[in-house]
Coordinates of C-alpha atoms and ligand atoms in Angstrom, one line a residue:
M1 CA -182.3 -44.8 232.0
C2 CA -185.2 -46.3 234.0
G3 CA -188.3 -47.4 232.2
I4 CA -191.9 -47.9 233.4
V5 CA -194.8 -50.1 232.0
G6 CA -198.1 -50.7 233.6
A7 CA -201.4 -52.3 232.6
V8 CA -205.0 -53.0 233.7
A9 CA -206.9 -55.4 231.6
Q10 CA -209.3 -58.3 231.6
R11 CA -206.4 -60.6 230.5
N12 CA -203.2 -61.6 232.2
V13 CA -201.0 -58.5 232.0
V14 CA -197.6 -60.2 232.7
P15 CA -196.8 -60.8 229.0
I16 CA -197.7 -57.2 228.2
L17 CA -195.5 -55.9 231.0
L18 CA -192.6 -58.1 229.9
Q19 CA -192.9 -57.2 226.3
G20 CA -193.0 -53.5 227.3
L21 CA -189.9 -53.9 229.4
Q22 CA -188.1 -55.6 226.5
R23 CA -188.9 -52.6 224.3
L24 CA -187.4 -50.4 227.0
E25 CA -184.2 -52.4 227.3
Y26 CA -182.4 -50.1 224.9
R27 CA -182.6 -47.2 227.4
G28 CA -180.1 -49.0 229.5
Y29 CA -180.8 -50.7 232.9
D30 CA -179.1 -52.8 235.5
S31 CA -182.1 -54.6 237.1
A32 CA -185.8 -55.2 236.3
G33 CA -188.9 -56.1 238.2
L34 CA -192.7 -56.4 238.1
V35 CA -195.6 -56.7 240.5
V36 CA -199.1 -57.9 239.8
V37 CA -202.2 -58.1 242.0
D38 CA -203.5 -61.6 242.2
Q39 CA -206.5 -62.3 244.4
K40 CA -205.8 -59.2 246.4
K41 CA -202.2 -60.1 247.0
L42 CA -199.1 -58.5 245.6
Q43 CA -196.8 -60.9 243.6
R44 CA -193.5 -59.3 243.0
V45 CA -190.6 -60.7 240.8
R46 CA -187.2 -58.9 240.5
S47 CA -183.9 -59.7 238.8
T48 CA -180.5 -58.1 238.3
G49 CA -180.2 -59.9 235.0
R50 CA -181.8 -59.2 231.6
V51 CA -185.6 -58.9 231.1
A52 CA -185.4 -62.4 229.6
E53 CA -184.4 -63.7 233.1
L54 CA -187.2 -61.8 234.7
S55 CA -189.5 -63.4 232.2
Q56 CA -188.3 -66.9 233.2
R57 CA -188.8 -66.0 236.9
S58 CA -192.3 -64.7 236.2
A59 CA -193.5 -68.0 234.5
N60 CA -196.0 -68.7 237.3
T61 CA -197.1 -65.1 237.9
S62 CA -200.3 -63.7 236.6
G63 CA -202.8 -60.9 237.3
H64 CA -205.0 -58.4 235.6
L65 CA -203.3 -55.3 237.1
G66 CA -199.5 -54.8 237.2
I67 CA -196.6 -52.4 237.0
A68 CA -193.1 -53.1 235.9
H69 CA -189.7 -51.3 235.7
T70 CA -186.2 -51.4 234.4
R71 CA -183.8 -49.6 236.8
W72 CA -180.6 -47.7 236.0
A73 CA -179.0 -47.2 239.4
T74 CA -178.8 -43.7 240.9
H75 CA -179.4 -44.2 244.7
G76 CA -178.1 -47.5 245.8
V77 CA -176.1 -50.1 243.9
P78 CA -177.6 -52.3 241.2
S79 CA -179.1 -55.2 243.2
E80 CA -182.3 -57.1 243.6
R81 CA -183.2 -55.3 246.8
N82 CA -182.9 -52.0 245.1
A83 CA -184.8 -53.1 242.0
H84 CA -188.3 -51.8 241.5
P85 CA -191.2 -52.2 242.3
H86 CA -190.9 -51.1 245.9
L87 CA -193.5 -52.1 248.3
S88 CA -194.9 -50.7 251.5
G89 CA -196.1 -53.7 253.6
D90 CA -198.2 -56.1 251.5
L91 CA -200.4 -53.3 250.4
I92 CA -198.7 -50.6 248.2
A93 CA -196.4 -51.1 245.2
V94 CA -194.6 -48.3 243.3
V95 CA -192.4 -47.9 240.3
H96 CA -190.5 -44.6 239.8
N97 CA -188.3 -42.9 237.3
G98 CA -186.5 -39.7 238.4
I99 CA -184.9 -38.6 241.6
I100 CA -186.5 -37.5 244.9
E101 CA -184.2 -34.9 246.3
N102 CA -185.7 -34.7 249.8
Y103 CA -185.8 -38.5 250.3
E104 CA -183.4 -38.5 253.3
E105 CA -185.5 -36.1 255.3
L106 CA -188.6 -38.1 254.4
R107 CA -186.9 -41.4 255.2
T108 CA -186.0 -40.1 258.7
R109 CA -189.5 -39.0 259.3
L110 CA -191.0 -42.3 258.0
T111 CA -188.5 -44.3 260.1
A112 CA -189.6 -42.4 263.2
Q113 CA -193.2 -43.3 262.3
G114 CA -192.3 -47.0 262.3
Y115 CA -191.7 -47.7 258.7
S116 CA -188.7 -49.9 257.9
F117 CA -186.7 -49.7 254.7
T118 CA -185.5 -52.6 252.7
S119 CA -183.6 -50.8 250.0
D120 CA -181.2 -47.9 249.5
T121 CA -183.4 -46.2 247.0
D122 CA -185.1 -42.8 247.1
T123 CA -188.3 -44.5 245.7
E124 CA -189.1 -46.5 248.8
V125 CA -190.2 -43.3 250.6
I126 CA -192.9 -42.8 248.0
A127 CA -194.4 -46.3 248.7
H128 CA -194.4 -45.6 252.5
L129 CA -195.8 -42.1 252.1
I130 CA -198.7 -43.4 250.0
H131 CA -199.2 -46.2 252.5
S132 CA -199.4 -43.8 255.4
H133 CA -202.1 -41.7 253.7
Y134 CA -204.0 -44.7 252.3
T135 CA -204.2 -46.5 255.6
K136 CA -205.7 -43.4 257.2
G137 CA -208.7 -43.7 254.8
S138 CA -207.7 -41.8 251.7
T139 CA -208.5 -43.2 248.3
L140 CA -205.5 -44.4 246.4
L141 CA -205.7 -41.3 244.2
A142 CA -205.9 -38.9 247.1
A143 CA -203.1 -40.8 249.0
T144 CA -200.9 -40.4 245.9
Q145 CA -201.8 -36.7 245.4
A146 CA -201.0 -36.0 249.1
T147 CA -197.7 -37.9 248.7
L148 CA -196.7 -36.0 245.6
A149 CA -197.2 -32.7 247.4
E150 CA -194.5 -33.7 249.8
L151 CA -191.9 -34.7 247.2
V152 CA -189.2 -32.4 245.9
G153 CA -187.6 -33.6 242.7
A154 CA -188.5 -35.3 239.5
Y155 CA -190.7 -38.3 239.0
A156 CA -192.9 -40.5 236.8
I157 CA -194.6 -43.1 239.0
G158 CA -197.0 -46.0 238.7
V159 CA -198.9 -47.0 241.9
L160 CA -201.2 -49.9 242.8
A161 CA -202.7 -51.3 246.0
A162 CA -203.3 -55.0 246.8
D163 CA -206.9 -54.4 248.0
N164 CA -207.8 -52.3 245.0
P165 CA -207.2 -54.8 242.1
G166 CA -208.9 -52.7 239.4
Q167 CA -207.1 -49.4 239.8
L168 CA -203.8 -48.0 238.7
I169 CA -202.6 -44.5 239.6
C170 CA -199.8 -42.7 237.8
A171 CA -198.2 -39.3 237.8
R172 CA -195.5 -37.3 236.2
K173 CA -193.3 -34.3 236.9
G174 CA -190.0 -33.9 235.2
S175 CA -189.9 -37.4 233.8
P176 CA -192.0 -38.5 230.8
L177 CA -195.1 -40.8 231.2
L178 CA -197.9 -41.6 228.9
L179 CA -201.2 -43.5 228.9
G180 CA -202.0 -46.1 226.3
V181 CA -205.7 -46.5 225.4
G182 CA -206.7 -50.0 224.3
D183 CA -210.1 -51.6 223.8
G184 CA -211.4 -51.9 227.4
E185 CA -207.8 -52.0 228.7
Y186 CA -205.4 -49.3 229.6
F187 CA -201.6 -49.0 229.9
I188 CA -198.9 -46.6 231.1
A189 CA -195.4 -46.3 229.9
S190 CA -192.4 -44.0 230.1
D191 CA -191.9 -44.4 226.3
M192 CA -194.4 -45.0 223.6
S193 CA -192.3 -47.8 222.1
A194 CA -193.2 -50.0 225.1
L195 CA -196.9 -50.0 224.1
L196 CA -196.9 -50.2 220.3
A197 CA -197.6 -53.9 220.4
V198 CA -200.9 -53.3 222.4
T199 CA -202.1 -49.9 221.2
K200 CA -201.3 -46.9 219.0
R201 CA -203.6 -44.5 220.9
M202 CA -201.5 -42.5 223.4
V203 CA -202.2 -39.7 225.9
Y204 CA -199.1 -37.7 226.9
L205 CA -199.4 -36.6 230.5
E206 CA -198.3 -33.0 231.2
E207 CA -196.1 -31.7 234.0
G208 CA -197.8 -32.3 237.3
D209 CA -200.6 -34.5 235.9
V210 CA -202.0 -37.4 238.0
A211 CA -204.2 -40.1 236.3
E212 CA -206.6 -42.7 237.8
I213 CA -207.0 -45.7 235.5
S214 CA -209.4 -48.6 235.7
L215 CA -211.1 -51.0 233.3
S216 CA -213.9 -48.6 232.8
G217 CA -211.6 -45.7 231.7
Y218 CA -209.3 -43.0 233.0
R219 CA -209.4 -39.6 234.5
V220 CA -206.5 -37.0 234.4
F221 CA -206.0 -34.3 237.0
D222 CA -203.7 -31.4 236.6
A223 CA -201.1 -30.2 239.1
H224 CA -203.9 -28.3 241.0
G225 CA -206.1 -31.4 241.2
K226 CA -208.5 -30.1 238.6
S227 CA -210.0 -32.7 236.2
V228 CA -208.7 -32.1 232.7
Q229 CA -209.0 -33.6 229.2
R230 CA -205.8 -34.5 227.4
T231 CA -205.8 -35.2 223.7
V232 CA -205.5 -38.8 222.5
H233 CA -202.8 -39.0 219.8
T234 CA -202.7 -41.9 217.3
S235 CA -199.1 -42.9 216.8
E236 CA -197.9 -43.1 213.2
L237 CA -195.4 -45.8 214.2
N238 CA -196.1 -49.4 214.2
N239 CA -194.7 -52.3 216.1
E240 CA -192.4 -53.2 213.2
S241 CA -190.7 -49.8 213.5
V242 CA -189.2 -51.0 216.8
E243 CA -188.4 -54.5 215.6
L244 CA -184.9 -55.5 214.5
G245 CA -186.0 -57.1 211.2
E246 CA -183.2 -58.3 209.0
Y247 CA -180.4 -56.5 210.9
Q248 CA -178.0 -57.8 213.5
H249 CA -178.2 -54.7 215.7
Y250 CA -180.4 -51.7 216.1
M251 CA -177.4 -49.5 215.4
Q252 CA -176.9 -51.2 212.0
K253 CA -180.6 -50.9 211.3
E254 CA -180.6 -47.2 212.2
I255 CA -177.6 -46.4 210.1
H256 CA -179.4 -48.0 207.1
E257 CA -182.6 -46.1 207.9
Q258 CA -180.9 -42.8 207.4
P259 CA -182.0 -42.2 203.7
Q260 CA -185.6 -42.7 204.8
A261 CA -185.3 -40.7 208.0
L262 CA -183.8 -37.8 206.1
A263 CA -186.5 -38.0 203.4
N264 CA -189.2 -38.0 206.1
T265 CA -187.6 -35.0 208.0
L266 CA -187.2 -33.1 204.7
E267 CA -190.6 -34.1 203.3
A268 CA -192.5 -30.9 203.8
V269 CA -189.7 -28.8 202.3
C270 CA -188.7 -31.1 199.4
N271 CA -192.3 -31.2 198.2
S272 CA -192.5 -27.4 198.1
Q273 CA -191.1 -24.9 195.7
S274 CA -189.7 -22.6 198.4
L275 CA -188.6 -22.3 202.0
I276 CA -190.9 -20.8 204.6
P277 CA -190.4 -20.1 208.3
G278 CA -193.7 -21.8 209.1
I279 CA -191.9 -25.2 209.2
F280 CA -190.6 -24.1 212.6
G281 CA -194.1 -23.2 213.9
A282 CA -196.8 -20.5 213.3
E283 CA -194.9 -17.9 215.3
A284 CA -191.5 -18.4 213.6
A285 CA -191.9 -15.8 210.8
A286 CA -192.4 -13.0 213.3
A287 CA -189.8 -14.3 215.8
F288 CA -187.1 -14.7 213.1
T289 CA -187.4 -11.0 212.2
Q290 CA -186.6 -10.1 215.8
I291 CA -183.5 -12.1 216.4
D292 CA -179.9 -11.0 215.8
S293 CA -178.0 -14.1 216.9
I294 CA -178.2 -17.8 217.8
L295 CA -177.3 -19.8 220.9
I296 CA -177.3 -23.6 220.5
L297 CA -177.5 -25.8 223.6
A298 CA -177.2 -29.5 223.5
C299 CA -175.3 -32.6 224.8
G300 CA -173.1 -35.3 223.2
T301 CA -173.9 -36.1 219.6
S302 CA -176.6 -33.4 219.5
H303 CA -173.9 -30.9 220.5
H304 CA -171.8 -32.0 217.6
A305 CA -174.8 -31.3 215.3
G306 CA -174.9 -27.8 216.8
M307 CA -171.2 -27.3 216.1
V308 CA -171.7 -28.1 212.4
A309 CA -174.7 -25.7 212.3
R310 CA -172.5 -22.9 213.6
Y311 CA -170.4 -23.0 210.4
W312 CA -173.6 -23.0 208.2
L313 CA -175.4 -20.3 210.1
E314 CA -172.4 -17.9 210.1
E315 CA -171.4 -18.6 206.5
I316 CA -174.7 -18.9 204.7
A317 CA -177.1 -16.8 206.9
G318 CA -174.5 -14.4 208.2
I319 CA -175.9 -14.7 211.7
P320 CA -173.6 -14.9 214.7
C321 CA -173.9 -18.2 216.5
T322 CA -172.5 -19.8 219.7
V323 CA -172.7 -23.4 220.6
E324 CA -172.5 -24.5 224.2
I325 CA -172.6 -27.8 226.1
A326 CA -175.9 -27.7 228.0
S327 CA -174.5 -29.0 231.3
E328 CA -171.9 -26.2 231.4
Y329 CA -174.3 -23.4 230.3
R330 CA -176.9 -24.3 232.9
Y331 CA -174.5 -23.4 235.7
R332 CA -172.7 -20.5 234.1
T333 CA -173.4 -16.9 234.8
S334 CA -174.0 -15.7 231.3
V335 CA -175.2 -12.4 229.8
A336 CA -178.5 -12.9 228.0
N337 CA -179.2 -11.1 224.8
P338 CA -183.0 -11.1 224.5
K339 CA -182.6 -11.0 220.7
T340 CA -180.9 -14.3 220.6
L341 CA -182.8 -17.4 219.4
V342 CA -182.0 -20.2 221.8
V343 CA -181.9 -23.5 219.9
T344 CA -181.9 -26.8 221.8
I345 CA -181.1 -30.0 220.0
S346 CA -182.1 -33.3 221.4
Q347 CA -183.0 -36.8 220.1
S348 CA -185.0 -37.7 223.2
G349 CA -186.3 -34.3 224.2
E350 CA -185.9 -35.4 227.8
T351 CA -182.2 -34.9 228.5
A352 CA -182.0 -33.4 231.9
D353 CA -179.1 -31.0 231.2
T354 CA -180.6 -29.7 228.0
L355 CA -183.9 -29.2 229.6
A356 CA -182.3 -27.4 232.5
A357 CA -180.2 -25.3 230.1
L358 CA -183.4 -24.3 228.2
N359 CA -185.1 -23.2 231.4
H360 CA -181.9 -21.4 232.6
A361 CA -181.9 -19.5 229.3
K362 CA -185.5 -18.5 229.7
A363 CA -184.9 -17.5 233.3
T364 CA -182.0 -15.2 232.3
G365 CA -184.2 -13.3 229.9
H366 CA -184.1 -15.2 226.6
L367 CA -187.4 -14.7 224.8
Y368 CA -187.1 -16.9 221.7
T369 CA -186.7 -20.7 221.9
L370 CA -186.6 -23.3 219.2
A371 CA -186.4 -27.1 219.8
I372 CA -185.0 -29.5 217.2
C373 CA -186.1 -32.8 218.5
N374 CA -187.0 -36.4 217.5
V375 CA -189.8 -37.1 220.1
P376 CA -193.1 -35.4 219.7
E377 CA -194.7 -34.2 223.0
S378 CA -191.4 -34.5 224.8
A379 CA -190.5 -32.0 227.5
I380 CA -188.1 -30.0 225.3
I381 CA -190.7 -29.7 222.5
R382 CA -193.4 -28.6 224.9
Q383 CA -191.3 -26.0 226.6
S384 CA -190.1 -24.3 223.4
K385 CA -192.0 -21.7 221.5
L386 CA -190.8 -22.9 218.1
R387 CA -190.0 -26.4 217.0
L388 CA -188.9 -28.7 214.3
L389 CA -189.5 -32.4 214.6
T390 CA -186.9 -34.6 213.1
R391 CA -188.7 -37.6 211.8
A392 CA -186.1 -40.2 212.3
G393 CA -188.5 -42.6 214.0
P394 CA -187.6 -44.4 217.3
E395 CA -183.8 -44.6 217.8
I396 CA -183.2 -47.7 219.9
G397 CA -179.4 -48.1 219.7
V398 CA -177.7 -46.1 222.5
A399 CA -175.2 -44.6 220.1
S400 CA -177.1 -41.9 218.1
T401 CA -176.9 -42.2 214.3
K402 CA -180.1 -41.3 212.4
A403 CA -181.0 -38.8 215.0
F404 CA -177.7 -36.9 214.3
T405 CA -178.0 -36.8 210.5
T406 CA -181.7 -35.7 210.7
Q407 CA -180.7 -33.0 213.3
L408 CA -178.2 -31.8 210.8
A409 CA -180.9 -31.7 208.1
G410 CA -183.1 -29.7 210.4
L411 CA -180.4 -27.3 211.2
F412 CA -179.6 -26.8 207.6
L413 CA -183.2 -25.9 207.0
L414 CA -183.0 -23.4 209.8
T415 CA -179.9 -21.9 208.2
L416 CA -181.6 -21.6 204.8
V417 CA -184.8 -20.1 206.2
L418 CA -182.8 -17.5 208.2
A419 CA -180.6 -16.8 205.2
K420 CA -183.6 -16.2 203.0
Q421 CA -185.2 -13.9 205.5
R422 CA -182.0 -11.9 205.9
G423 CA -181.6 -11.4 202.2
K424 CA -178.6 -13.8 201.9
L425 CA -180.2 -16.3 199.6
N426 CA -181.4 -15.4 196.1
A427 CA -184.0 -17.5 194.3
E428 CA -181.4 -19.4 192.3
Q429 CA -179.4 -20.3 195.4
E430 CA -182.6 -21.4 197.2
Q431 CA -183.5 -23.7 194.3
K432 CA -180.0 -25.1 194.2
H433 CA -180.2 -25.9 198.0
L434 CA -183.6 -27.4 197.6
H435 CA -182.3 -29.6 194.8
D436 CA -179.4 -30.7 196.9
L437 CA -181.7 -31.6 199.8
R438 CA -184.0 -33.6 197.5
H439 CA -181.0 -35.5 196.4
L440 CA -179.6 -36.1 199.9
P441 CA -181.4 -39.4 200.7
S442 CA -180.0 -41.0 197.6
A443 CA -176.5 -39.6 198.2
V444 CA -176.6 -41.2 201.6
Q445 CA -177.8 -44.5 200.1
A446 CA -174.7 -44.4 197.8
V447 CA -172.4 -43.9 200.8
L448 CA -174.0 -46.9 202.5
K449 CA -172.6 -49.1 199.7
L450 CA -169.2 -48.6 201.2
E451 CA -170.3 -50.9 204.1
P452 CA -168.4 -54.1 203.0
A453 CA -165.2 -52.1 202.4
I454 CA -165.4 -50.4 205.8
A455 CA -166.1 -53.7 207.5
K456 CA -162.8 -54.9 206.1
L457 CA -161.0 -51.8 207.2
A458 CA -162.3 -52.2 210.7
E459 CA -160.4 -55.4 211.1
N460 CA -157.2 -53.3 211.5
F461 CA -158.7 -51.5 214.5
A462 CA -159.8 -54.3 216.7
N463 CA -156.4 -54.6 218.5
K464 CA -155.8 -50.9 218.9
H465 CA -156.1 -49.0 222.1
N466 CA -156.2 -45.5 220.8
A467 CA -157.3 -43.6 217.7
L468 CA -157.1 -40.1 216.5
F469 CA -159.7 -38.4 214.3
L470 CA -158.9 -35.3 212.2
G471 CA -161.1 -32.9 210.4
R472 CA -161.2 -29.3 209.4
G473 CA -163.9 -26.6 209.3
L474 CA -167.3 -28.0 208.9
H475 CA -165.9 -31.5 209.3
Y476 CA -164.1 -31.0 212.6
P477 CA -167.4 -31.7 214.4
I478 CA -167.8 -34.8 212.2
A479 CA -164.3 -36.0 213.4
L480 CA -165.6 -35.4 217.0
E481 CA -168.7 -37.4 216.3
G482 CA -166.6 -40.3 214.7
A483 CA -164.4 -40.4 217.7
L484 CA -167.4 -40.4 220.1
K485 CA -169.0 -43.3 218.1
L486 CA -165.9 -45.3 218.3
K487 CA -165.2 -44.9 222.0
E488 CA -168.9 -45.4 223.0
I489 CA -169.4 -48.8 221.4
S490 CA -165.9 -50.3 220.9
Y491 CA -164.3 -48.8 224.1
I492 CA -161.3 -47.8 222.1
H493 CA -160.0 -44.5 223.4
A494 CA -160.5 -41.9 220.6
E495 CA -159.9 -38.2 220.4
A496 CA -160.7 -35.7 217.6
Y497 CA -158.7 -32.6 216.7
P498 CA -159.0 -29.9 214.1
A499 CA -156.2 -31.1 211.8
G500 CA -154.4 -27.8 212.1
E501 CA -154.0 -28.3 215.9
L502 CA -152.0 -31.5 215.4
K503 CA -148.6 -29.9 215.6
H504 CA -149.6 -28.0 218.7
G505 CA -149.6 -31.1 220.9
P506 CA -151.3 -34.3 219.7
L507 CA -148.7 -35.1 217.1
A508 CA -146.6 -36.3 220.0
L509 CA -149.0 -39.3 220.3
V510 CA -148.6 -40.4 216.8
D511 CA -146.7 -43.6 216.2
K512 CA -147.2 -46.9 214.3
D513 CA -149.8 -48.1 216.8
M514 CA -152.0 -45.0 216.5
P515 CA -154.5 -45.2 213.7
V516 CA -155.3 -41.7 212.4
V517 CA -158.7 -41.3 210.7
A518 CA -159.1 -38.2 208.5
V519 CA -162.3 -36.7 207.1
A520 CA -161.2 -35.4 203.8
P521 CA -163.9 -33.6 201.8
N522 CA -163.1 -31.8 198.6
D523 CA -163.3 -28.3 200.0
V524 CA -161.2 -25.3 200.4
L525 CA -159.2 -26.7 203.3
L526 CA -158.3 -29.9 201.4
E527 CA -154.7 -28.9 200.6
K528 CA -154.1 -27.8 204.2
L529 CA -155.4 -31.1 205.4
K530 CA -153.1 -32.9 203.1
S531 CA -150.1 -31.2 204.6
N532 CA -151.4 -32.1 208.1
L533 CA -151.7 -35.8 207.0
Q534 CA -148.1 -35.7 205.7
E535 CA -147.0 -34.7 209.2
V536 CA -148.7 -37.9 210.5
R537 CA -147.3 -40.2 207.8
A538 CA -143.8 -38.8 208.4
R539 CA -144.1 -40.0 212.1
G540 CA -145.2 -43.5 211.0
G541 CA -148.9 -43.0 211.8
E542 CA -151.3 -45.2 209.8
L543 CA -153.8 -43.2 207.9
Y544 CA -157.4 -44.0 207.2
V545 CA -158.7 -41.3 204.8
F546 CA -162.3 -40.8 204.0
A547 CA -161.9 -38.8 200.8
D548 CA -164.3 -37.3 198.3
A549 CA -164.1 -38.1 194.6
N550 CA -161.4 -36.1 192.9
T551 CA -159.3 -35.4 195.9
R552 CA -156.4 -37.4 194.4
F553 CA -155.7 -39.4 197.5
Q554 CA -154.0 -42.7 196.7
S555 CA -153.8 -45.8 198.9
S556 CA -150.2 -46.8 199.6
E557 CA -148.3 -48.4 202.4
G558 CA -149.8 -47.1 205.7
V559 CA -152.4 -45.0 203.9
H560 CA -155.9 -46.5 203.4
V561 CA -158.1 -44.4 201.3
M562 CA -161.9 -44.9 201.2
Q563 CA -163.4 -43.0 198.3
M564 CA -166.7 -41.3 198.9
P565 CA -169.0 -41.3 195.9
E566 CA -169.4 -37.5 195.5
H567 CA -168.8 -34.2 197.2
A568 CA -172.0 -32.7 198.6
G569 CA -171.0 -29.1 199.2
F570 CA -172.5 -27.7 202.4
L571 CA -174.3 -31.1 203.0
S572 CA -171.0 -33.0 203.0
P573 CA -170.9 -33.4 206.8
I574 CA -174.0 -35.5 206.6
L575 CA -172.4 -37.8 204.0
H576 CA -169.1 -38.0 205.9
T577 CA -170.8 -39.1 209.1
I578 CA -172.0 -42.4 207.6
P579 CA -168.6 -44.1 207.1
L580 CA -167.5 -43.2 210.6
Q581 CA -170.7 -44.7 212.0
L582 CA -170.1 -47.8 210.0
L583 CA -166.4 -47.9 211.1
A584 CA -167.4 -47.7 214.8
Y585 CA -170.0 -50.4 214.3
Y586 CA -167.7 -52.9 212.6
V587 CA -164.9 -52.3 215.0
A588 CA -167.3 -53.0 217.9
L589 CA -168.4 -56.2 216.1
Q590 CA -164.8 -57.2 215.8
K591 CA -164.3 -56.6 219.5
G592 CA -167.6 -58.4 220.5
T593 CA -168.9 -55.5 222.6
D594 CA -172.6 -55.0 223.3
V595 CA -173.2 -52.6 220.3
D596 CA -176.7 -51.5 221.2
K597 CA -176.3 -51.3 224.9
P598 CA -172.7 -50.2 225.6
R599 CA -171.5 -50.5 229.2
N600 CA -172.4 -47.7 231.6
L601 CA -174.4 -45.7 229.1
A602 CA -178.1 -45.1 228.8
K603 CA -180.2 -43.8 226.0
S604 CA -182.2 -40.9 227.4
V605 CA -180.1 -39.2 230.1
T606 CA -183.0 -38.0 232.3
V607 CA -180.9 -37.4 235.4
E608 CA -178.0 -34.9 235.8
Ligands
F6R1 C1 -174.0 -40.5 221.7 C2 -175.3 -40.1 222.3 C3 -175.4 -39.1 223.3 C4 -176.6 -38.2 223.2 C5 -176.7 -37.2 224.4 C6 -177.8 -36.3 224.2 O1 -174.2 -41.4 220.7 O2 -176.3 -40.6 221.9 O3 -174.2 -38.3 223.4 O4 -176.5 -37.5 222.0 O5 -176.9 -38.0 225.5 O6 -179.1 -36.9 224.1 P1 -180.3 -36.2 223.4 O7 -180.0 -36.0 222.0 O8 -181.4 -37.2 223.6 O9 -180.6 -35.0 224.2

């Protein structure tokens, strides 16, 4: 989705803007642009190519104040004329993330006032509205505030004026935006990773905030125009954490980061002798005694994590759980149970559907909300009473990997804490689970050693057009996740089924051209799964079985068995995810697709 970077400094800001945009490339975009003020004139450069092309085109551009943008088209096709920044005359420049819902009405009004439009975007109305207030004598800050009062929709914006070369205005509502505080220089960005090369000190703007930034400092005003102080956070991340390093792709790097990401997420628990509700926030202990059920809301991969958690929560904690796709739930008339804990799961914490589902849940009378999320200070974190931060670090590859496994770890902790509180976990069981969690990072490390063998296996997939993934019980959502990974980055059509469903329809698809991937842990459903796989083999389907040790699967003609190092009990879904991520990755490599930025997809889906 769209990205914003801005800077005011005593040096040329163009390299800062371009480096920031490069850091935001992972979010997905189809055009990019920047504008700087140079001798009280706006210099704008735009491109429908990569940021590298924008960089070449900007070779002769410089200035001490600038804003830049990567655009993921919503209103208007991807083209240079629709790329940001948008200008009003030679005076005002604006970059914008989000959607202005009343832009048609504003456009009609502004056209009647004599403004002409050069793009099909909703953003251009913002530039003209600011222009209309500014040229009537308002300050840039007041002109922006007056404009925001007229907008309906979501936005994060950066604004500058040619005749005001020392000042940058920015604002947010519904889309993330933060300030970066340097030494005598200041920055804005939609995502912290864009600024890590220039500062680690960040100020997260809150809903409705507007900030006025200059070389001498910044002031933040809340939605009512009142001057407010916002905390300066020092990021734990460094620039290297968003560098590719020795890896070929971010996805590969992030798959390999999983042992550390899990260790970081579980740190507080693994260093302690017992599980306490406080890991979900100070109010968790009291809230957990009030609840009688769980409702999980999420999208995509995060939804799959929720599906696994349902098995854990019902079996281990004995608490009823439903899991729903956020984009469906938000529009459904549902019956709220005020004693339900609403759990949202999100890597980005900004997914529009998940955020809307959370607000819908609250509006229908749900009282208890918990976010499991990877981005501190994100909207979903801020809008939930209870929270658990997964500490996966920045996830740059569009296909979610380490975020998923750390979400699972977080959901397992929730299960254990609730189980303990409900008297379903004795001291011995608690210690056993803690032991297994401490061992989890090294268990994942052992699975990663399968990488060369999986890379070899992937060669058989490159010329396939379809694939079927099978799992049972806890591992059915893992089959879904494996299929999603494969289709996202290799563009091979893949579907997942609970293996018992095979003969109720999908078996008709099976022939020698249909690879069938089976997740085969050593659990109570193993023998049933084996019978399901016989049904596939009998129809000529080629089997790829990811089997735990001691499952007695043998490779033979048409049956490729990949032996997992161990069976991890309840944590098995986390281990079984890893080979499927690697499979998708190596199939995509074979096919030569853009692994980190698959077509049509964006990292944080901040629009509906
Ligand atoms: C798939 C993927 C998406 C996201 C989904 C939700 O690999 O990354 O399906 O899981 O868009 O995003 P978050 O977790 O940021 O809410």
